Structure formats: C-alpha cells, structure tokens
mmCIF file of C-alpha atoms in Angstrom:
data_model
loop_
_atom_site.group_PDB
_atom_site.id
_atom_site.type_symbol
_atom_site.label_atom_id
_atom_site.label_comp_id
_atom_site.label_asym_id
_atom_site.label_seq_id
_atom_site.Cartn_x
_atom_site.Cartn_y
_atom_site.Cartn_z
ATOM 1 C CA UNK A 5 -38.187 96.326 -92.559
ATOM 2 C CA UNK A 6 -40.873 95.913 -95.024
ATOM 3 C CA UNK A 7 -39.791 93.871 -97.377
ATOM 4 C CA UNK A 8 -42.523 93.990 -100.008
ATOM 5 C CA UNK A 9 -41.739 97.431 -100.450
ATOM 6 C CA UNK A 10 -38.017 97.488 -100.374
ATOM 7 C CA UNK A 11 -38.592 95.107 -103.588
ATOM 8 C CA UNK A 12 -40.903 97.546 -105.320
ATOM 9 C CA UNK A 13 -38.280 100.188 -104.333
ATOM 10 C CA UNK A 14 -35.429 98.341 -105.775
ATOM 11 C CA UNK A 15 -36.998 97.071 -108.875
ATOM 12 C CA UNK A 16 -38.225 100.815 -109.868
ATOM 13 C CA UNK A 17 -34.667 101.654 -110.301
ATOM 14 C CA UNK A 18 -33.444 100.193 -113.682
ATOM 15 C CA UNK A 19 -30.147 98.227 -113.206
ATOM 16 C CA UNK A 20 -29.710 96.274 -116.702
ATOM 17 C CA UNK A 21 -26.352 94.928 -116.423
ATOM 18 C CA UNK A 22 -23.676 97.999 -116.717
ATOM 19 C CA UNK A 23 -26.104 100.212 -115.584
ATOM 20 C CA UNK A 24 -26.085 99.229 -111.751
ATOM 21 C CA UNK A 25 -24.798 102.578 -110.131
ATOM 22 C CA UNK A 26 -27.601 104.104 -109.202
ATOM 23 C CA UNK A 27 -29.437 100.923 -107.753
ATOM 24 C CA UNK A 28 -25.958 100.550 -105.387
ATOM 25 C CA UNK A 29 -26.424 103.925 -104.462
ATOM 26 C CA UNK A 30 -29.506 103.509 -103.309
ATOM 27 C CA UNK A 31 -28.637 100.301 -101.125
ATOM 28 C CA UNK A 32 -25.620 102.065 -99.949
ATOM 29 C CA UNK A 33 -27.629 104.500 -98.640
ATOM 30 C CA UNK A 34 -30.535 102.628 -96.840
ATOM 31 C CA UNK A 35 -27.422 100.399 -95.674
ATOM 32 C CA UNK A 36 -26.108 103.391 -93.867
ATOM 33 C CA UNK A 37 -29.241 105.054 -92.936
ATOM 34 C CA UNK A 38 -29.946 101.491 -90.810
ATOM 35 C CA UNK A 39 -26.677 101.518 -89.003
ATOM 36 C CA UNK A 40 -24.503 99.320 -90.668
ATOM 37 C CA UNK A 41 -20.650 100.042 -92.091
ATOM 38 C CA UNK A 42 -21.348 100.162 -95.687
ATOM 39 C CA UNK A 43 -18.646 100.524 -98.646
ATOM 40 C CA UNK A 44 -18.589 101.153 -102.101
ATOM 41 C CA UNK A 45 -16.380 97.767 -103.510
ATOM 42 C CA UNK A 46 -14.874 99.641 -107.330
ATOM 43 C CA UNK A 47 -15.470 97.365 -110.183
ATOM 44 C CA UNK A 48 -15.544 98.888 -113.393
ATOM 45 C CA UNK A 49 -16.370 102.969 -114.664
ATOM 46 C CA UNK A 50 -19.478 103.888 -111.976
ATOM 47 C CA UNK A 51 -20.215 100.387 -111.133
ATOM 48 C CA UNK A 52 -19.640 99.086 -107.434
ATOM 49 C CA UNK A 53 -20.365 95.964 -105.178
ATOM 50 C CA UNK A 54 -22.026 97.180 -101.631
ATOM 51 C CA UNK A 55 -20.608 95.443 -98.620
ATOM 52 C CA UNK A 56 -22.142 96.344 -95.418
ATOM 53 C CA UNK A 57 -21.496 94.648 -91.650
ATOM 54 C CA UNK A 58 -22.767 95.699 -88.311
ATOM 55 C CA UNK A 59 -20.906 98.166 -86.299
ATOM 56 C CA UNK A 60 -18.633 96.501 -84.137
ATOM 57 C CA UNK A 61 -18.257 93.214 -86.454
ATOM 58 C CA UNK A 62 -16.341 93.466 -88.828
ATOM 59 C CA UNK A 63 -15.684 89.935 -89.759
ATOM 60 C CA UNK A 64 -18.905 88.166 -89.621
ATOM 61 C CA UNK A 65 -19.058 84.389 -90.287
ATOM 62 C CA UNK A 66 -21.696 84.537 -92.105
ATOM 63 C CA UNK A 67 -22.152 86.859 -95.648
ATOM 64 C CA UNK A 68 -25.312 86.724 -97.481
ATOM 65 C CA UNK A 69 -25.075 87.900 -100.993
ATOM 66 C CA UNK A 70 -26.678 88.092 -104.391
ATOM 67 C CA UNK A 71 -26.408 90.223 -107.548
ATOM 68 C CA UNK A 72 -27.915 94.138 -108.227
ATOM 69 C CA UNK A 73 -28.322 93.263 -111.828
ATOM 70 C CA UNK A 74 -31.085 92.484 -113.917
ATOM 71 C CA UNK A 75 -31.331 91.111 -117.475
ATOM 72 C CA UNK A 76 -33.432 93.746 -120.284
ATOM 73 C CA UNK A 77 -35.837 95.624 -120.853
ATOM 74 C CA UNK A 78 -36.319 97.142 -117.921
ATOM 75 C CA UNK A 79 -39.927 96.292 -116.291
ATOM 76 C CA UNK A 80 -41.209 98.580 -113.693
ATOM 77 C CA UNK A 81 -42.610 97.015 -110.466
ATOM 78 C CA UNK A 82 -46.538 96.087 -110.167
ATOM 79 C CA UNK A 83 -48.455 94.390 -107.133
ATOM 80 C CA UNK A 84 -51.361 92.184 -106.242
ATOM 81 C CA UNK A 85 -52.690 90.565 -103.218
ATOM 82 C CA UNK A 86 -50.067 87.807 -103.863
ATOM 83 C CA UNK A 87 -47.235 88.769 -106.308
ATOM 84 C CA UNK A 88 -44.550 91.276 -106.551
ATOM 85 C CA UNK A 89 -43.875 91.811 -110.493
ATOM 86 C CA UNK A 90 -41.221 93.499 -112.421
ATOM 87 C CA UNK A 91 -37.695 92.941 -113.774
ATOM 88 C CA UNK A 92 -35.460 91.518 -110.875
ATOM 89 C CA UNK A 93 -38.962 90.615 -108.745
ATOM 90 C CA UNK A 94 -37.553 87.473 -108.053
ATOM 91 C CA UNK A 95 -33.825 87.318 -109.995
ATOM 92 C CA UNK A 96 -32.671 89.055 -107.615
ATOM 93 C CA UNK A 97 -33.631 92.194 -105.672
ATOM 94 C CA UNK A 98 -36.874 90.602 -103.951
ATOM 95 C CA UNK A 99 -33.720 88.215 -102.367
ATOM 96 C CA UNK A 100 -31.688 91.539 -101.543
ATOM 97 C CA UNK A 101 -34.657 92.653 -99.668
ATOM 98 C CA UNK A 102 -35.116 89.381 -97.561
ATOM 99 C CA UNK A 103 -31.485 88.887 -97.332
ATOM 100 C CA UNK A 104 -31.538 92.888 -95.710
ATOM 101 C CA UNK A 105 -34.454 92.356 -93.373
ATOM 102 C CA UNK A 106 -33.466 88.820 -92.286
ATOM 103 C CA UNK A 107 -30.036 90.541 -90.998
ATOM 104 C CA UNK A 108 -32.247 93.250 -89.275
ATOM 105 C CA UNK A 109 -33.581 90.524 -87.489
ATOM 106 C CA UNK A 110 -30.515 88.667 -86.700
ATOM 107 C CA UNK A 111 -28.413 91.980 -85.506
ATOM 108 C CA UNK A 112 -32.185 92.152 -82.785
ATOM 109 C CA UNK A 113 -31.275 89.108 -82.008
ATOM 110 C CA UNK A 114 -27.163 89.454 -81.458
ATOM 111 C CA UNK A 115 -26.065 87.318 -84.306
ATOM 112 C CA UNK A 116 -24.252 89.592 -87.023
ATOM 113 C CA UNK A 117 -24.045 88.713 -90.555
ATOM 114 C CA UNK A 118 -22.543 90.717 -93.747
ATOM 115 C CA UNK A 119 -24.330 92.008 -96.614
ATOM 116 C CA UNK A 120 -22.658 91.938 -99.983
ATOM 117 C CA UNK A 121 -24.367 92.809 -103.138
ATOM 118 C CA UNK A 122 -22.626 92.457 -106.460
ATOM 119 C CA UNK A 123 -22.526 94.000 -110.268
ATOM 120 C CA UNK A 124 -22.743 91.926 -113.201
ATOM 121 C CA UNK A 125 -23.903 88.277 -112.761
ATOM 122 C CA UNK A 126 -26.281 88.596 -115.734
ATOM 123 C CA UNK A 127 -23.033 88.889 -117.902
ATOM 124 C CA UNK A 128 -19.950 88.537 -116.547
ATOM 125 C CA UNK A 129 -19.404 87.615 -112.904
ATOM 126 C CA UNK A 130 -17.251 91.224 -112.761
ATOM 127 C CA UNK A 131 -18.587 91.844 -109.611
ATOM 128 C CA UNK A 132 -18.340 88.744 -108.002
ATOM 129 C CA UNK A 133 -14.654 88.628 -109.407
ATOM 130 C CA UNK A 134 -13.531 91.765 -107.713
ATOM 131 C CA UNK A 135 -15.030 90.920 -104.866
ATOM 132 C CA UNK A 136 -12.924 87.933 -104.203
ATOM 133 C CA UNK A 137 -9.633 89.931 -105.353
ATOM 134 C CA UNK A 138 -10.669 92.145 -102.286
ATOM 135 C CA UNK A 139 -10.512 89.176 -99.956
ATOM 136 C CA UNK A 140 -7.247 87.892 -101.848
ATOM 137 C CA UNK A 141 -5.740 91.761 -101.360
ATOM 138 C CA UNK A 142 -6.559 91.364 -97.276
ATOM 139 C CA UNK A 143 -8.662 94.312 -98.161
ATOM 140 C CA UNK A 144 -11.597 92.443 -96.416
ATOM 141 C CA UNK A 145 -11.515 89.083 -93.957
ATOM 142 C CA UNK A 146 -13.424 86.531 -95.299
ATOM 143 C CA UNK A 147 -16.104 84.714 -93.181
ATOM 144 C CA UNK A 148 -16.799 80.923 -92.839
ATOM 145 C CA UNK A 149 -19.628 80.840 -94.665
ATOM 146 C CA UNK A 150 -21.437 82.276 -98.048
ATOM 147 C CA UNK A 151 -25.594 82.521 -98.782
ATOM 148 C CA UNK A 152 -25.866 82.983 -102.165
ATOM 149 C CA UNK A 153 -29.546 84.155 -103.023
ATOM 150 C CA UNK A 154 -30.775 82.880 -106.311
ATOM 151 C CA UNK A 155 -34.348 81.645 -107.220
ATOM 152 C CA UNK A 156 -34.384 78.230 -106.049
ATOM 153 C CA UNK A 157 -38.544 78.564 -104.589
ATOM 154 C CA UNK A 158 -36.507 78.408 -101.388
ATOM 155 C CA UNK A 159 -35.326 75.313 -101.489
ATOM 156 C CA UNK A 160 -32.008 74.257 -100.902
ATOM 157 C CA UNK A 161 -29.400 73.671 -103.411
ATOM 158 C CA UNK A 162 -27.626 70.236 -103.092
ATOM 159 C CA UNK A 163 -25.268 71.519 -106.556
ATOM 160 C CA UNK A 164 -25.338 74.055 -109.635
ATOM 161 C CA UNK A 165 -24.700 73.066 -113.224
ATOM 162 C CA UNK A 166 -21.749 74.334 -114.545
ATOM 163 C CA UNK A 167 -21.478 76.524 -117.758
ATOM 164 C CA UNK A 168 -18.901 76.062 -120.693
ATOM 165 C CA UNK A 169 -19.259 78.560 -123.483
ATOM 166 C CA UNK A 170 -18.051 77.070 -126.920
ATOM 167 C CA UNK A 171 -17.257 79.641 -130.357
ATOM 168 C CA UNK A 172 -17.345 77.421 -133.576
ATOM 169 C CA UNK A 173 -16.113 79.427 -136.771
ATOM 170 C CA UNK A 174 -15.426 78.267 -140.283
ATOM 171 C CA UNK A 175 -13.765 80.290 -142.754
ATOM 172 C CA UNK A 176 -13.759 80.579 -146.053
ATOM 173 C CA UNK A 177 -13.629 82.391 -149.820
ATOM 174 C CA UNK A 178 -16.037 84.782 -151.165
ATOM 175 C CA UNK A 179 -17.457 84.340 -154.662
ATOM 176 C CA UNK A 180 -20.026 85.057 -156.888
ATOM 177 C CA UNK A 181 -23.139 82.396 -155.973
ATOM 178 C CA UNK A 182 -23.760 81.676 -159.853
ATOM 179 C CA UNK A 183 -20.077 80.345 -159.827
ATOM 180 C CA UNK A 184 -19.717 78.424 -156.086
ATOM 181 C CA UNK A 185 -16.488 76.120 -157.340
ATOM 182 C CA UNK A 186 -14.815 79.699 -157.204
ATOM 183 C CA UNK A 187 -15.184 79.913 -153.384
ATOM 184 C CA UNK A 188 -15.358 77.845 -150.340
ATOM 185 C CA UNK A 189 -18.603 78.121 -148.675
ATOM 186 C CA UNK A 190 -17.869 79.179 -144.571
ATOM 187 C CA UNK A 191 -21.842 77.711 -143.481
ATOM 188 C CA UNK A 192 -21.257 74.446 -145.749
ATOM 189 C CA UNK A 193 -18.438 74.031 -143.030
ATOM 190 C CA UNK A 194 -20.021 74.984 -139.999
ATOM 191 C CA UNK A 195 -23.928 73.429 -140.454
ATOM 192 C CA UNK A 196 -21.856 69.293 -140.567
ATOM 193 C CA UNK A 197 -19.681 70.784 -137.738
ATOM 194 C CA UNK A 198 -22.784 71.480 -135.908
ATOM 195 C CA UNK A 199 -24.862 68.675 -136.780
ATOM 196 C CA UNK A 200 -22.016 66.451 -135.251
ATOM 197 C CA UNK A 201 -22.310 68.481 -132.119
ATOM 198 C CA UNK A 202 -25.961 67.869 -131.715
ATOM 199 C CA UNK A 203 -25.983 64.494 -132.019
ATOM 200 C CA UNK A 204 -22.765 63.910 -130.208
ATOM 201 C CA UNK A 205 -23.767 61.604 -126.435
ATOM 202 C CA UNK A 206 -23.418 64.184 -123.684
ATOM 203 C CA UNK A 207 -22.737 63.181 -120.110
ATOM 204 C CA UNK A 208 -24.989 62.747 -117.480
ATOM 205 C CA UNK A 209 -25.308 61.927 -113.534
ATOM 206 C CA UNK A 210 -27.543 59.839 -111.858
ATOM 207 C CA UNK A 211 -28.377 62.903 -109.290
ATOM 208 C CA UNK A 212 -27.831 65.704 -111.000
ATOM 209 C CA UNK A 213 -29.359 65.002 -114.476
ATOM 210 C CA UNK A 214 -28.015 65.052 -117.929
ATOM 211 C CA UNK A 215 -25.049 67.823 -119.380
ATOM 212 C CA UNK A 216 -27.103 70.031 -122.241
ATOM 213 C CA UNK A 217 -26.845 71.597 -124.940
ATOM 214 C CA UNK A 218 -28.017 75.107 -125.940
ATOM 215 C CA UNK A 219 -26.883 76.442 -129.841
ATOM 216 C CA UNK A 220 -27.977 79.933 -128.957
ATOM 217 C CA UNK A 221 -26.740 82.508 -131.753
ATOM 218 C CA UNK A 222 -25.799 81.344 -135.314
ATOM 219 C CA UNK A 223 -23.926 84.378 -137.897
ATOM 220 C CA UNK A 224 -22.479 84.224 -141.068
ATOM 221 C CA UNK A 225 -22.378 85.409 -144.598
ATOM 222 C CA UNK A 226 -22.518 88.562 -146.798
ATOM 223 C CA UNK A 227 -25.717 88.150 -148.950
ATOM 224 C CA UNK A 228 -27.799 85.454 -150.329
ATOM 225 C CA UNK A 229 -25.789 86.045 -154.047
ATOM 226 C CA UNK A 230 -22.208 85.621 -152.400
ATOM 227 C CA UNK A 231 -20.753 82.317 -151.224
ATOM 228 C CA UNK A 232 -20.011 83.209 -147.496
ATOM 229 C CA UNK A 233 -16.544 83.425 -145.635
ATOM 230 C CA UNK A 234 -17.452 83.718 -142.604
ATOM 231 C CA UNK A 235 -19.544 81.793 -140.157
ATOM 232 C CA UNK A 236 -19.730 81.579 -136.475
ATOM 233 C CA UNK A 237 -21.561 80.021 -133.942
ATOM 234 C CA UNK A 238 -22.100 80.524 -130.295
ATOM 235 C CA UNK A 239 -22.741 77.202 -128.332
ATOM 236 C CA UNK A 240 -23.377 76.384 -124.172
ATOM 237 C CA UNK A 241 -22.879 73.471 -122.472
ATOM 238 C CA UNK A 242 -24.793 72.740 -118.796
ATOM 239 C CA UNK A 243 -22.158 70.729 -117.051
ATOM 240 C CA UNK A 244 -22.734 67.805 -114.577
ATOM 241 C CA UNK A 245 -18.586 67.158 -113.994
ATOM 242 C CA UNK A 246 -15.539 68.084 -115.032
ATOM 243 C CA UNK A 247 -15.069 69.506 -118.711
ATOM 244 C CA UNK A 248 -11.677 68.221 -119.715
ATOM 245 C CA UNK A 249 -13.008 65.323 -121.781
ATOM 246 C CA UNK A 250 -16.035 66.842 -123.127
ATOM 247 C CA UNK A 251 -13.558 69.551 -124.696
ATOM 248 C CA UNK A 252 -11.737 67.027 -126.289
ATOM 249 C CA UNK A 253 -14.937 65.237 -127.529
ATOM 250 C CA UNK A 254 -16.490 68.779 -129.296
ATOM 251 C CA UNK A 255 -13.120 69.471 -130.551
ATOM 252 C CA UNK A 256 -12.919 65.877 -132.117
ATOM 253 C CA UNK A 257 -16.779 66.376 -133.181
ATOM 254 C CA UNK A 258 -16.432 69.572 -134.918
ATOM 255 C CA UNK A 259 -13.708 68.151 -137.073
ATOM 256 C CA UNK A 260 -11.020 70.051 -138.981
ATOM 257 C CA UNK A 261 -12.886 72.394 -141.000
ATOM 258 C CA UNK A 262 -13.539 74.832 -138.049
ATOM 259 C CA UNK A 263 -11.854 76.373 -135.470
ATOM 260 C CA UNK A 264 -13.358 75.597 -131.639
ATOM 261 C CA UNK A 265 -12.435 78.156 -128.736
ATOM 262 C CA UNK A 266 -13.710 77.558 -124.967
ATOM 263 C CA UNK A 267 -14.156 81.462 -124.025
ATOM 264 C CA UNK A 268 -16.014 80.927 -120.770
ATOM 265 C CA UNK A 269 -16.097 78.001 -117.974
ATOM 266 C CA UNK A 270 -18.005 78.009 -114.748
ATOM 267 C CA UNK A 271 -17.262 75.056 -112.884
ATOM 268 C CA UNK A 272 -20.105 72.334 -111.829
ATOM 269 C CA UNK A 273 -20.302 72.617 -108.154
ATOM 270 C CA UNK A 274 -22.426 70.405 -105.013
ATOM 271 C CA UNK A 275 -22.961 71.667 -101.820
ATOM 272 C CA UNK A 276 -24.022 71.740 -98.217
ATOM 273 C CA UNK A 277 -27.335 70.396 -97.129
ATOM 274 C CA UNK A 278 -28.782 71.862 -94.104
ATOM 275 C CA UNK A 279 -31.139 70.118 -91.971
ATOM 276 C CA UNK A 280 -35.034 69.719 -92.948
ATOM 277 C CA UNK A 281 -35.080 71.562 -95.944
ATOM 278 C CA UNK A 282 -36.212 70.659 -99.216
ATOM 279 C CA UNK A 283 -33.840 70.446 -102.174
ATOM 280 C CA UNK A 284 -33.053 70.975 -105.356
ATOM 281 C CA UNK A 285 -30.680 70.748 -108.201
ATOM 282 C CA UNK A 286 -29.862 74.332 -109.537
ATOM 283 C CA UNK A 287 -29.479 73.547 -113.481
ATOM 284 C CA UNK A 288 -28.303 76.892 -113.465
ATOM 285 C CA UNK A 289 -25.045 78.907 -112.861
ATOM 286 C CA UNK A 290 -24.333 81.557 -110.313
ATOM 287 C CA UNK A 291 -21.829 84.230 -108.484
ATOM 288 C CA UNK A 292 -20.581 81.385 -106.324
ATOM 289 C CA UNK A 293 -17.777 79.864 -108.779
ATOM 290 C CA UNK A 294 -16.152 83.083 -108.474
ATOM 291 C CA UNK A 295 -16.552 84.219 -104.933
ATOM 292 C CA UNK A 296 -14.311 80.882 -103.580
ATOM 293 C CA UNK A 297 -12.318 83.666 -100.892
ATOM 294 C CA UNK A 298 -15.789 83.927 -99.154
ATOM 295 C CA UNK A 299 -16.547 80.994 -97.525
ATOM 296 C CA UNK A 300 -18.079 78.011 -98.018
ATOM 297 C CA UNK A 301 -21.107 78.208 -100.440
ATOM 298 C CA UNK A 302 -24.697 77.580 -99.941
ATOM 299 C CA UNK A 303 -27.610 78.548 -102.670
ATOM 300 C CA UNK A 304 -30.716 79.418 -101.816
ATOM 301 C CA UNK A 305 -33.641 82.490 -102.510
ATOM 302 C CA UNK A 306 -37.278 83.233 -103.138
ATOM 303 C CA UNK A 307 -38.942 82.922 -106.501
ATOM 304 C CA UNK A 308 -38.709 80.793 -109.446
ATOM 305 C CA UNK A 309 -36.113 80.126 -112.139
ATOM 306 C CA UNK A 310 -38.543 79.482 -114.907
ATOM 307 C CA UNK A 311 -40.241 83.038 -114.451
ATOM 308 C CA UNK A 312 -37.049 84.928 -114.019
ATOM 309 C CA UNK A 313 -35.825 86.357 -117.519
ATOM 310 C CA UNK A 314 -39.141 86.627 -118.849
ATOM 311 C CA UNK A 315 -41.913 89.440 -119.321
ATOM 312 C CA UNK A 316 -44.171 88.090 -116.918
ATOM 313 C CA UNK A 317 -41.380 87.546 -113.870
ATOM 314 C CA UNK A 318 -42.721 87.730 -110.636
ATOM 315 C CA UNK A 319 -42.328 86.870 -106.615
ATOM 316 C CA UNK A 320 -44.888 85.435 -104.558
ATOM 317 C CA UNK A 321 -45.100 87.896 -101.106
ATOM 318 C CA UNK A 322 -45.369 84.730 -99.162
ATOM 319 C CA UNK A 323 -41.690 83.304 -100.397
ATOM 320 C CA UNK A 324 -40.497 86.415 -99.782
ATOM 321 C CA UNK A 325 -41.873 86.145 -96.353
ATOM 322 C CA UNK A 326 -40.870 82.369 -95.983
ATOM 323 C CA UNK A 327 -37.129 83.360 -97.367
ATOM 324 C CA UNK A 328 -36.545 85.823 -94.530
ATOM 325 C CA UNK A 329 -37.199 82.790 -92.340
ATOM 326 C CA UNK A 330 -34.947 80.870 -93.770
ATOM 327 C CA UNK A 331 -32.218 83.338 -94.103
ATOM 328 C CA UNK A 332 -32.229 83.763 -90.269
ATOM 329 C CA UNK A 333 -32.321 80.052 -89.652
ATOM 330 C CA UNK A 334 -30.076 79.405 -91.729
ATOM 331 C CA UNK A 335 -27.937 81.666 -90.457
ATOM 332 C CA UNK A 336 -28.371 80.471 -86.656
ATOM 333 C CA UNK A 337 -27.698 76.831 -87.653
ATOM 334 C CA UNK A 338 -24.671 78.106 -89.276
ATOM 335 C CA UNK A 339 -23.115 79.935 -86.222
ATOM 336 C CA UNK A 340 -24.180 77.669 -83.638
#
C-alpha cells in the first residue's frame, strides 16, 4: 500500500461537504478490490459512510475511522520531496490512507481491525450520527475500541474541546433614519448584548486551557437610510466542562433585549493515554461525540491543525509514514 499516493488519489477527487459520493465510491471500491467486506452505510441523498472488515471478522475490536469530507474550495493535490498538498492533505484523507495501509499490515500480521469512513464532519456530524444509529439498530456490532484520525502531528489526545453554538437576535421596527424615535433600532440591541458577551469571564482548566470565544458571522439591517429590524449574530464557544452554567451566564449577559438559542452542543471530552506517546490537548471538536456506540474513543492522525482549513494545507510524507506506525501499535497494544 503506498500511501503517498493513495493521498494524492483521494485528494484529486473533490469531496466538499455534501458532495462526498464519489470519493466513497472510490474507497468502496479499493476496499473491495483488497479483500475486505465493504458496505455502503445510507446517510442522506447519494451520500454514504464506508465500513469495511476483513473476511472472516466481522466484529473487530478495534475500528479506525475518520471523515471523507473536506472544507472549500476544492484544492487539487501537489508533491515535493517532503509534503503532500491539497484540500484534505492532512484533514483527513492523508489519515484514511494510513489508517488503510496500517490495517493491511495488521490483517499480514493476523490482527483484524475495521475501517469506517464517514460523511459530513466539516458540517454536521451526519455521518458520524448514522453511523451510531446503525450500531443502536444491531445493524452492526460495535467493537471495544474507536481510533479517531484527526490532525493531532501524531500525538496523542489526552481530551477535545467541546463546541456550543450560540444565535443572538434582536428585533425591532423599521423607520425612516432621518426620523430614528419612529423605530427601534435591532443592532442598537444586539452590539451592548454582544459587548457583554465579550467581556463576560469564561471558564478555564488548569490542563486543558481556557473556554473561548469566537463571534464568527454578524447580519442585520435593510440599508444604511432605514433603522434596522433585524439583527443576528452567530457566536461559538470552545468548552473545557460542562455547559449548563455557562448557558445560564450568556443568557443572563445578553440581557432582555435579545433572544439567545443554543442550536448546536458537542460535548468536552478526555481520554485514554497510551503508553510512551506524546500528547496533546485537541482545542478542537471531532466525529467522536457522536459515534459513543463504537467503542471507547482515542484521537490521533498525521498533520497539523493550524494548516488544515487553509490554502496552503499540507502533510509531511514522513507523519504519514510515522502515523501508519502508530496506527498498528496502537492497535496491538489495544488487543493485547
């Protein structure tokens, strides 16, 4: 299995988020072409998860998984002496490749672990979601353990921030902007409400680091000569604990003039170490808070975090290398 290739392969086929049938067909195929029992998991229109196991084990203890999705624009692959580049290099198909030849080398070497790529962990966790409803359905038998590949420079992941998505809107009355007392201004109400939430003390742990805060998408208004009625906000909190008080602390924050909704919550999680290697604290979310019928969760992959989502993302050949290492002794220390 050439790994360096299977990533070029894999990035080459645009899989933006929605988009990732014909990257699963492809896996599907080079799944079955290498022996395994591969099958198409439905999750939404032409999208699928791939599963694959050895034939003859159909309940391995051990899954690795990560995600066939990429973030945009679609980048096509590019290589140098030392790096693999292109969208999904590292975040996450240069981890599907070592997660596919480090079970190559396993199944040589009698030890049998699943392979279960997934749709849509650069939006939604879809994939991820129906994926444990087919363990929770008895359509599949769970195994004792899950590898989630993310970029983590193959280090291993002691916990992952959490992720609570926050809507702020303020409503209001439209009017003509040379007479304001005849409406009620929408972003007059919102920019206080999010001042407060700025400057509002956020959690923090001693290991894991502080709770943040992201304001990533701010709308509102009709045109700079009408006093707005509408304005909305999109916030994201990195979480270090549990979120039950700090919901009750931005409601209180944002005060009364707005309305605060909690769309989206992805638990803070810690977990396993595994013997002599290095760690780190993933300030990031993953698949893993919705894959709980899988196994117990460990985090680790090829690749950085801080190159992944950008123009210039790229995977050093010798992580990729080092992670198929890894994967296998990982694996083995798992089963023994």
């Amino acid at each position: 299995m050439d790994a360096v290739t299977l990533t070029r392969q894999l990035v080459d086929i645009e899989s933006i988020s929605g988009n990732e049938a014909s990257v699963g067909n492809y896996l599907y195929g080079e799944l079955c072409r290498l022996g395994y029992q591969t099958m198409k998991m439905p999750v939404e229109g032409d999208r699928f998860n791939v599963y694959a196991t050895s034939t003859g084990h159909p309940n391995p203890a051990v899954v690795f998984s990560t995600h066939m999705d990429t973030v945009p624009p679609f980048i096509s692959s590019s290589e140098d002496t030392a790096n693999i580049y292109g969208r999904g290099s590292c975040d996450a198909k240069g981890i599907i490749a070592a997660q596919i030849a480090a079970a190559e080398r396993l199944r040589r070497d009698n030890i049998h672990v699943g392979l279960l790529f997934v749709a849509g962990e650069e939006r939604d966790s879809l994939g991820a979601k129906v994926a444990n409803e087919f363990v929770a359905a008895g359509k599949i038998k769970a195994g004792r353990f899950l590898v989630n590949g993310e970029p983590t420079e193959n280090h291993i992941a002691l916990a992952s921030k959490g992720t609570l998505r926050v809507e702020v809107t303020a409503r209001g009355r439209m009017a003509h902007s040379a007479y304001p007392e005849l409406g009620d201004s929408a972003i007059d109400k919102l920019i206080p409400a999010l001042t407060r939430l700025r400057a509002m003390p956020l959690p923090s742990d001693p290991e894991i680091g502080p709770c943040t805060l992201n304001v990533g998408l701010i709308e509102g208004g009709r045109a700079p000569n009408v006093i707005p009625d509408y304005a909305h906000a999109d916030l994201l909190y990195r979480l270090v604990g549990p979120s039950e008080k700090l919901r009750q602390q931005i409601a209180a924050a944002a005060g009364p003039d707005v309305e605060v909704t909690f769309p989206l919550e992805l638990p803070f999680l810690r977990f396993r170490k595994i013997g002599g290697l290095p760690t780190m604290i993933a300030r990031f979310t993953t698949d893993i808070p919705k894959l709980t019928n899988w196994g117990e969760p460990l985090l680790i992959g090829p690749g950085s975090i801080h190159v992944a989502h950008t123009d210039g993302e790229y995977l050093e050949k010798q992580q990729l290398a080092d992670a198929i290492d890894l994967y296998c002794q990982i694996a083995k220390q798992l089963v023994s």
